[in-house]
Amino acid sequence: MVSRAERGALADWFWTIDRLFLITFVLLMGIGFMLSFAASPAVAERIGLDSFHFVKRHAAFTLPALATMIGLSFLSPRQVRRAAVLILMASMGLMILALFFGPEVKGAHRWINFGSLSIQPSEFMKPAFVVVCAWLFAEHARQPDIPGNLFAILLYIMVVALLMVQPDFGQTILTSVVWGGMFFMAGVPWLWIILLAVIGGLGSVGAYYTMPHVAGRIDRFMTGEGDTFQVDTAREAIIRGNWFGVGPGEGIVKRVIPDAHTDFIFSVAAEEFGIAFCLLLVAIFAFLVLRGLNHAYRDRNDFNRFAVAGLVLQIGVQSMINIGVNLELLPAKGMTLPLISYGGSSMVAICVTAGFILALTRHRPEKRSQARRLFRSMQGVPAE
């Protein structure tokens, strides 16, 4: 245990970090590793790999992801902005390279290979995009003659364009919802919000008529016709699990669904551990979002408010999409459950998000003291 009397980077970090946030992120990583044991061996055996192939890779990704989260949590808000700018520039550059040199997976160019390592740059783009837009919104709020909102709109258009040409409609929806929430927080006029909502609606209609895979998924969701095997099986597994599950290792959904360890891990959890366990999982994600929004509400720094709110919304909305697909409440979309699903890029990128959240929600009493002294001096009150 680190004493309050100690001084140093580690002691300051320990006593200023939001430890409930830290415990929650680590808990989700632990649950994800446990569910990897439940879901991935059957998938590995079906494709001719060692039974614990994905478990070993999940463990290998967990350590650098955890180190990334802890390392980023030491940053100051200014350093978070600088890191986000660098990550955003690098990830957007890699997204462009993936279009020309990345492998085609299920008709999309979302990955880029570095030897045996595959990276999905759009996963790292998301948290960096949120932080950079928060900075732009905050600068406009601080000094209205700075066109921060305009720059944020232009950046959003660039990011959405890159996502759509991959194509990745799900990530486009996620990014748009989070960006729209931040834009609303920034206090833009209602006319802007209505205009952007109309543009978003027209864009969705355009995607339906110009992108066959998007139209196919929406049609299958609305009519129930066509290839709905995965979502139907996932829903049946949740029903089969009832309140307390059929028992660890006893589920069958992981033996028949190709993406049981990624997109449909929530169904595996429901079948083997029960709906009660899944409700607990949902409660953990809800706690993350509500605690983050509470931090944003209490923080008087516009950049911190916008960034923390946007980052927790990103985790919350992504969780809702994944769970909604498993429950057949949303059209099928390949999106991971944050820190739970297997996937190196997703896990490390979510830990980047977590690291930014931890850094921006740290208690900084020295800054509050300086602000308090400045306020008292402006009111003509003598210093204590």
Short mmCIF file of C-alpha atoms in Angstrom, two decimals:
data_model
loop_
_atom_site.label_atom_id
_atom_site.label_comp_id
_atom_site.label_asym_id
_atom_site.label_seq_id
_atom_site.Cartn_x
_atom_site.Cartn_y
_atom_site.Cartn_z
CA MET A 1 0.00 0.00 0.00
CA VAL A 2 1.25 3.49 -0.86
CA SER A 3 1.23 5.95 2.06
CA ARG A 4 -0.40 9.37 1.71
CA ALA A 5 2.75 10.87 3.20
CA GLU A 6 4.91 9.60 0.33
CA ARG A 7 5.78 11.89 -2.55
CA GLY A 8 6.54 10.81 -6.07
CA ALA A 9 4.85 9.98 -9.36
CA LEU A 10 3.53 6.61 -8.20
CA ALA A 11 2.21 7.91 -4.88
CA ASP A 12 0.59 10.93 -6.54
CA TRP A 13 -0.98 8.65 -9.14
CA PHE A 14 -2.36 6.23 -6.55
CA TRP A 15 -3.99 8.91 -4.41
CA THR A 16 -5.39 10.95 -7.31
CA ILE A 17 -6.69 8.20 -9.61
CA ASP A 18 -10.39 7.29 -9.59
CA ARG A 19 -9.88 3.85 -8.08
CA LEU A 20 -13.47 2.75 -8.73
CA PHE A 21 -12.94 3.39 -12.43
CA LEU A 22 -9.63 1.50 -12.33
CA ILE A 23 -11.15 -1.48 -10.49
CA THR A 24 -14.07 -1.59 -12.94
CA PHE A 25 -11.84 -1.61 -16.01
CA VAL A 26 -9.63 -4.35 -14.54
CA LEU A 27 -12.74 -6.33 -13.52
CA LEU A 28 -14.09 -6.20 -17.08
CA MET A 29 -10.73 -7.41 -18.41
CA GLY A 30 -10.82 -10.30 -15.93
CA ILE A 31 -14.36 -11.23 -16.97
CA GLY A 32 -13.30 -11.09 -20.61
CA PHE A 33 -10.40 -13.45 -19.95
CA MET A 34 -12.70 -15.86 -18.08
CA LEU A 35 -15.24 -15.85 -20.92
CA SER A 36 -12.42 -16.47 -23.38
CA PHE A 37 -11.94 -19.84 -21.69
CA ALA A 38 -15.66 -20.51 -22.08
CA ALA A 39 -16.15 -19.41 -25.69
CA SER A 40 -12.94 -19.73 -27.69
CA PRO A 41 -11.74 -23.39 -27.39
CA ALA A 42 -14.69 -24.72 -29.40
CA VAL A 43 -14.11 -22.06 -32.08
CA ALA A 44 -10.38 -22.91 -32.26
CA GLU A 45 -11.03 -26.64 -32.56
CA ARG A 46 -13.60 -26.09 -35.31
CA ILE A 47 -11.04 -24.32 -37.51
CA GLY A 48 -8.24 -26.78 -36.74
CA LEU A 49 -6.23 -24.78 -34.19
CA ASP A 50 -4.99 -25.69 -30.74
CA SER A 51 -7.87 -25.60 -28.24
CA PHE A 52 -6.36 -22.73 -26.27
CA HIS A 53 -5.05 -20.76 -29.25
CA PHE A 54 -7.38 -17.79 -28.70
CA VAL A 55 -7.03 -18.01 -24.91
CA LYS A 56 -3.25 -17.69 -25.19
CA ARG A 57 -3.55 -14.78 -27.61
CA HIS A 58 -6.13 -13.12 -25.36
CA ALA A 59 -3.67 -13.38 -22.46
CA ALA A 60 -0.87 -12.02 -24.65
CA PHE A 61 -3.00 -8.99 -25.58
CA THR A 62 -4.14 -8.39 -21.99
CA LEU A 63 -0.70 -7.48 -20.64
CA PRO A 64 0.18 -4.73 -23.18
CA ALA A 65 -3.41 -3.46 -23.01
CA LEU A 66 -3.22 -3.14 -19.22
CA ALA A 67 0.19 -1.47 -19.47
CA THR A 68 -1.22 0.97 -22.03
CA MET A 69 -4.13 1.88 -19.76
CA ILE A 70 -1.91 2.42 -16.70
CA GLY A 71 0.70 4.35 -18.67
CA LEU A 72 -1.81 6.75 -20.23
CA SER A 73 -3.47 7.35 -16.86
CA PHE A 74 -0.31 9.20 -15.71
CA LEU A 75 -0.77 11.89 -18.38
CA SER A 76 -1.95 15.43 -17.71
CA PRO A 77 -4.89 16.81 -19.73
CA ARG A 78 -2.46 18.67 -21.99
CA GLN A 79 -0.48 15.48 -22.60
CA VAL A 80 -3.73 13.60 -23.29
CA ARG A 81 -4.54 16.13 -26.04
CA ARG A 82 -1.08 15.77 -27.57
CA ALA A 83 -1.22 11.97 -27.45
CA ALA A 84 -4.69 12.00 -29.02
CA VAL A 85 -3.54 14.20 -31.90
CA LEU A 86 -0.63 11.84 -32.63
CA ILE A 87 -2.82 8.72 -32.39
CA LEU A 88 -5.49 10.28 -34.61
CA MET A 89 -2.99 11.26 -37.31
CA ALA A 90 -1.35 7.83 -37.25
CA SER A 91 -4.63 5.88 -37.25
CA MET A 92 -6.16 7.91 -40.08
CA GLY A 93 -2.98 7.45 -42.10
CA LEU A 94 -3.12 3.69 -41.51
CA MET A 95 -6.81 3.63 -42.45
CA ILE A 96 -5.87 5.14 -45.81
CA LEU A 97 -3.06 2.60 -46.28
CA ALA A 98 -5.45 -0.25 -45.38
CA LEU A 99 -7.70 0.74 -48.29
CA PHE A 100 -4.89 0.11 -50.77
CA PHE A 101 -2.61 -2.45 -49.10
CA GLY A 102 -4.74 -4.12 -46.43
CA PRO A 103 -6.26 -7.58 -46.89
CA GLU A 104 -9.90 -7.88 -47.84
CA VAL A 105 -11.88 -9.53 -45.03
CA LYS A 106 -15.59 -10.20 -45.67
CA GLY A 107 -15.60 -7.57 -48.41
CA ALA A 108 -14.00 -4.81 -46.29
CA HIS A 109 -10.52 -3.28 -46.04
CA ARG A 110 -10.24 -2.51 -42.32
CA TRP A 111 -7.00 -4.22 -41.39
CA ILE A 112 -3.34 -3.66 -42.10
CA ASN A 113 -0.63 -6.23 -41.51
CA PHE A 114 2.79 -5.71 -39.96
CA GLY A 115 4.38 -9.11 -40.35
CA SER A 116 2.31 -11.53 -38.26
CA LEU A 117 0.57 -8.67 -36.45
CA SER A 118 -2.77 -7.37 -37.79
CA ILE A 119 -4.09 -3.97 -36.68
CA GLN A 120 -7.50 -2.40 -37.17
CA PRO A 121 -6.63 1.34 -37.22
CA SER A 122 -10.24 2.51 -36.86
CA GLU A 123 -10.33 1.09 -33.32
CA PHE A 124 -7.53 3.45 -32.26
CA MET A 125 -9.04 6.31 -34.21
CA LYS A 126 -12.20 6.37 -32.05
CA PRO A 127 -10.83 7.50 -28.65
CA ALA A 128 -8.37 9.90 -30.27
CA PHE A 129 -11.15 11.41 -32.39
CA VAL A 130 -13.29 11.97 -29.28
CA VAL A 131 -10.49 13.75 -27.41
CA VAL A 132 -9.49 15.96 -30.35
CA CYS A 133 -13.13 16.97 -30.98
CA ALA A 134 -13.55 17.70 -27.26
CA TRP A 135 -10.54 20.02 -27.49
CA LEU A 136 -11.98 21.79 -30.54
CA PHE A 137 -15.40 22.22 -28.90
CA ALA A 138 -13.76 23.51 -25.71
CA GLU A 139 -11.59 26.01 -27.57
CA HIS A 140 -14.67 27.40 -29.33
CA ALA A 141 -16.52 27.65 -26.00
CA ARG A 142 -13.53 29.44 -24.44
CA GLN A 143 -13.00 31.83 -27.33
CA PRO A 144 -15.92 31.99 -29.82
CA ASP A 145 -13.83 33.59 -32.56
CA ILE A 146 -11.85 30.32 -32.81
CA PRO A 147 -13.73 28.15 -35.37
CA GLY A 148 -13.42 25.03 -33.23
CA ASN A 149 -16.93 23.76 -34.04
CA LEU A 150 -16.29 24.14 -37.77
CA PHE A 151 -13.00 22.24 -37.50
CA ALA A 152 -14.77 19.51 -35.50
CA ILE A 153 -17.39 19.19 -38.25
CA LEU A 154 -14.72 18.97 -40.95
CA LEU A 155 -12.81 16.35 -38.93
CA TYR A 156 -16.01 14.35 -38.47
CA ILE A 157 -16.67 14.41 -42.22
CA MET A 158 -13.14 13.15 -42.91
CA VAL A 159 -13.43 10.31 -40.38
CA VAL A 160 -16.88 9.23 -41.58
CA ALA A 161 -15.68 9.26 -45.19
CA LEU A 162 -12.79 6.94 -44.29
CA LEU A 163 -15.12 4.60 -42.40
CA MET A 164 -17.67 4.45 -45.21
CA VAL A 165 -15.16 3.59 -47.92
CA GLN A 166 -13.79 0.64 -45.91
CA PRO A 167 -16.83 0.08 -45.55
CA ASP A 168 -17.77 -0.01 -41.85
CA PHE A 169 -21.31 1.23 -41.34
CA GLY A 170 -21.46 0.12 -37.69
CA GLN A 171 -18.41 2.12 -36.66
CA THR A 172 -19.83 5.06 -38.60
CA ILE A 173 -23.04 4.91 -36.56
CA LEU A 174 -21.09 4.60 -33.30
CA THR A 175 -18.79 7.52 -34.13
CA SER A 176 -21.74 9.66 -35.25
CA VAL A 177 -23.78 9.05 -32.11
CA VAL A 178 -20.86 9.87 -29.82
CA TRP A 179 -19.84 12.95 -31.82
CA GLY A 180 -23.47 14.12 -31.91
CA GLY A 181 -23.71 13.79 -28.13
CA MET A 182 -20.58 15.88 -27.64
CA PHE A 183 -21.82 18.45 -30.16
CA PHE A 184 -25.06 18.73 -28.19
CA MET A 185 -23.09 19.18 -24.94
CA ALA A 186 -21.08 21.96 -26.58
CA GLY A 187 -24.27 24.05 -26.69
CA VAL A 188 -24.70 24.38 -30.44
CA PRO A 189 -27.92 26.00 -31.72
CA TRP A 190 -30.88 23.67 -32.27
CA LEU A 191 -30.88 24.58 -35.95
CA TRP A 192 -27.45 22.95 -36.32
CA ILE A 193 -28.63 19.84 -34.48
CA ILE A 194 -31.75 19.50 -36.65
CA LEU A 195 -29.71 20.06 -39.81
CA LEU A 196 -27.14 17.43 -38.82
CA ALA A 197 -29.91 14.98 -37.85
CA VAL A 198 -31.47 15.41 -41.29
CA ILE A 199 -28.11 14.89 -42.98
CA GLY A 200 -27.53 11.77 -40.87
CA GLY A 201 -30.93 10.40 -41.81
CA LEU A 202 -30.33 11.04 -45.50
CA GLY A 203 -26.91 9.41 -45.19
CA SER A 204 -28.47 6.30 -43.65
CA VAL A 205 -31.04 6.11 -46.44
CA GLY A 206 -28.27 6.56 -48.99
CA ALA A 207 -26.25 3.76 -47.39
CA TYR A 208 -29.29 1.46 -47.55
CA TYR A 209 -29.73 2.02 -51.29
CA THR A 210 -26.07 2.05 -52.28
CA MET A 211 -24.50 -0.58 -49.99
CA PRO A 212 -25.98 -4.06 -50.55
CA HIS A 213 -24.58 -5.56 -47.33
CA VAL A 214 -26.21 -2.78 -45.26
CA ALA A 215 -29.53 -3.24 -47.04
CA GLY A 216 -29.30 -7.01 -46.58
CA ARG A 217 -28.78 -6.79 -42.82
CA ILE A 218 -31.61 -4.29 -42.36
CA ASP A 219 -33.97 -6.34 -44.54
CA ARG A 220 -33.17 -9.54 -42.62
CA PHE A 221 -33.74 -7.71 -39.34
CA MET A 222 -37.06 -6.20 -40.43
CA THR A 223 -38.50 -9.25 -42.18
CA GLY A 224 -36.79 -12.16 -40.45
CA GLU A 225 -36.14 -13.70 -43.86
CA GLY A 226 -32.80 -14.78 -45.28
CA ASP A 227 -29.69 -15.90 -43.42
CA THR A 228 -30.44 -15.05 -39.78
CA PHE A 229 -28.81 -18.18 -38.38
CA GLN A 230 -26.28 -16.47 -36.10
CA VAL A 231 -28.64 -13.97 -34.47
CA ASP A 232 -31.42 -16.56 -34.13
CA THR A 233 -29.03 -19.04 -32.51
CA ALA A 234 -27.65 -16.37 -30.20
CA ARG A 235 -31.13 -15.39 -29.03
CA GLU A 236 -32.08 -19.02 -28.45
CA ALA A 237 -28.90 -19.53 -26.40
CA ILE A 238 -29.86 -16.61 -24.15
CA ILE A 239 -33.31 -18.12 -23.63
CA ARG A 240 -31.80 -21.56 -22.97
CA GLY A 241 -29.53 -20.17 -20.29
CA ASN A 242 -32.47 -18.94 -18.24
CA TRP A 243 -31.58 -17.10 -15.02
CA PHE A 244 -28.54 -19.08 -13.88
CA GLY A 245 -27.21 -20.79 -16.99
CA VAL A 246 -26.57 -24.40 -18.00
CA GLY A 247 -23.11 -24.37 -16.39
CA PRO A 248 -19.56 -23.50 -17.49
CA GLY A 249 -18.54 -25.44 -20.58
CA GLU A 250 -22.02 -26.88 -21.12
CA GLY A 251 -23.24 -24.40 -23.71
CA ILE A 252 -23.72 -25.31 -27.36
CA VAL A 253 -23.92 -21.90 -29.07
CA LYS A 254 -20.12 -21.60 -29.14
CA ARG A 255 -19.93 -24.83 -31.13
CA VAL A 256 -22.10 -23.61 -33.99
CA ILE A 257 -21.53 -19.84 -34.28
CA PRO A 258 -18.25 -18.77 -35.97
CA ASP A 259 -17.99 -15.51 -34.01
CA ALA A 260 -18.90 -16.89 -30.57
CA HIS A 261 -15.69 -15.54 -29.02
CA THR A 262 -16.06 -12.04 -30.50
CA ASP A 263 -19.40 -10.60 -31.62
CA PHE A 264 -21.59 -13.15 -29.79
CA ILE A 265 -19.69 -13.68 -26.54
CA PHE A 266 -22.63 -12.12 -24.66
CA SER A 267 -24.81 -15.06 -25.79
CA VAL A 268 -22.19 -17.54 -24.63
CA ALA A 269 -22.14 -15.83 -21.23
CA ALA A 270 -25.95 -15.88 -21.02
CA GLU A 271 -26.20 -19.56 -21.95
CA GLU A 272 -23.52 -20.83 -19.58
CA PHE A 273 -23.73 -18.36 -16.68
CA GLY A 274 -27.30 -17.14 -16.97
CA ILE A 275 -29.26 -13.97 -17.49
CA ALA A 276 -28.47 -12.89 -13.92
CA PHE A 277 -24.75 -12.80 -14.79
CA CYS A 278 -25.48 -10.80 -17.94
CA LEU A 279 -27.55 -8.29 -15.96
CA LEU A 280 -24.54 -7.84 -13.68
CA LEU A 281 -22.38 -7.25 -16.76
CA VAL A 282 -24.83 -4.65 -18.06
CA ALA A 283 -24.83 -2.99 -14.63
CA ILE A 284 -21.03 -2.71 -14.74
CA PHE A 285 -21.15 -0.92 -18.10
CA ALA A 286 -23.98 1.30 -16.84
CA PHE A 287 -21.88 2.18 -13.79
CA LEU A 288 -18.97 3.19 -16.03
CA VAL A 289 -21.15 5.46 -18.14
CA LEU A 290 -23.02 7.06 -15.23
CA ARG A 291 -19.85 7.63 -13.21
CA GLY A 292 -18.17 9.19 -16.22
CA LEU A 293 -21.13 11.48 -16.89
CA ASN A 294 -21.14 12.45 -13.21
CA HIS A 295 -17.46 13.40 -13.47
CA ALA A 296 -18.24 15.42 -16.60
CA TYR A 297 -21.14 17.18 -14.87
CA ARG A 298 -18.99 18.23 -11.89
CA ASP A 299 -15.89 19.25 -13.87
CA ARG A 300 -15.64 22.96 -14.68
CA ASN A 301 -13.06 22.47 -17.42
CA ASP A 302 -14.83 22.29 -20.78
CA PHE A 303 -12.22 20.05 -22.37
CA ASN A 304 -12.36 17.53 -19.51
CA ARG A 305 -16.17 17.58 -19.53
CA PHE A 306 -16.54 16.98 -23.26
CA ALA A 307 -13.76 14.39 -23.45
CA VAL A 308 -14.83 12.27 -20.46
CA ALA A 309 -18.49 12.34 -21.54
CA GLY A 310 -17.57 11.37 -25.11
CA LEU A 311 -15.23 8.56 -24.04
CA VAL A 312 -17.72 6.90 -21.67
CA LEU A 313 -20.48 7.32 -24.27
CA GLN A 314 -18.26 5.51 -26.75
CA ILE A 315 -17.94 2.53 -24.40
CA GLY A 316 -21.64 2.63 -23.51
CA VAL A 317 -22.97 2.89 -27.06
CA GLN A 318 -20.61 0.17 -28.33
CA SER A 319 -21.81 -2.11 -25.52
CA MET A 320 -25.44 -1.36 -26.36
CA ILE A 321 -24.89 -2.20 -30.04
CA ASN A 322 -23.18 -5.51 -29.25
CA ILE A 323 -25.79 -6.56 -26.68
CA GLY A 324 -28.64 -5.33 -28.89
CA VAL A 325 -27.45 -7.54 -31.75
CA ASN A 326 -27.21 -10.55 -29.42
CA LEU A 327 -30.76 -9.92 -28.22
CA GLU A 328 -31.92 -9.45 -31.84
CA LEU A 329 -33.01 -5.91 -31.03
CA LEU A 330 -30.68 -4.41 -33.64
CA PRO A 331 -29.55 -5.49 -37.13
CA ALA A 332 -26.53 -7.80 -37.14
CA LYS A 333 -23.26 -5.90 -36.91
CA GLY A 334 -19.76 -7.14 -36.19
CA MET A 335 -18.87 -5.08 -33.12
CA THR A 336 -17.02 -6.30 -30.05
CA LEU A 337 -18.16 -6.04 -26.44
CA PRO A 338 -15.58 -3.68 -24.86
CA LEU A 339 -12.86 -5.51 -22.86
CA ILE A 340 -14.90 -8.74 -23.04
CA SER A 341 -14.69 -9.96 -26.65
CA TYR A 342 -11.54 -11.47 -28.11
CA GLY A 343 -9.55 -9.10 -30.31
CA GLY A 344 -6.17 -7.46 -29.86
CA SER A 345 -6.88 -4.16 -31.61
CA SER A 346 -10.20 -3.77 -29.82
CA MET A 347 -8.78 -4.55 -26.38
CA VAL A 348 -5.76 -2.26 -26.66
CA ALA A 349 -7.88 0.53 -28.17
CA ILE A 350 -10.47 0.29 -25.38
CA CYS A 351 -7.59 0.45 -22.89
CA VAL A 352 -6.45 3.64 -24.63
CA THR A 353 -9.97 4.94 -24.00
CA ALA A 354 -9.79 3.78 -20.37
CA GLY A 355 -6.37 5.37 -19.91
CA PHE A 356 -7.64 8.70 -21.21
CA ILE A 357 -10.66 8.49 -18.87
CA LEU A 358 -8.46 7.73 -15.86
CA ALA A 359 -6.09 10.57 -16.75
CA LEU A 360 -8.85 13.14 -17.20
CA THR A 361 -10.76 12.17 -14.03
CA ARG A 362 -7.79 12.28 -11.67
CA HIS A 363 -8.14 14.58 -8.67
CA ARG A 364 -5.80 17.52 -8.96
CA PRO A 365 -6.08 19.44 -5.66
CA GLU A 366 -3.23 21.77 -6.48
CA LYS A 367 -5.11 23.09 -9.52
CA ARG A 368 -8.30 23.48 -7.52
CA SER A 369 -6.35 25.40 -4.85
CA GLN A 370 -4.89 27.72 -7.47
CA ALA A 371 -8.32 28.32 -8.98
CA ARG A 372 -9.77 28.96 -5.51
CA ARG A 373 -7.03 31.48 -4.68
CA LEU A 374 -7.55 33.23 -8.03
CA PHE A 375 -11.29 33.46 -7.40
CA ARG A 376 -10.76 34.85 -3.90
CA SER A 377 -8.29 37.45 -5.19
CA MET A 378 -10.78 38.54 -7.87
CA GLN A 379 -13.39 39.01 -5.13
CA GLY A 380 -10.97 41.06 -3.03
CA VAL A 381 -10.81 38.46 -0.27
CA PRO A 382 -7.39 38.25 1.41
CA ALA A 383 -5.54 34.94 1.11
CA GLU A 384 -5.77 32.62 4.09
#
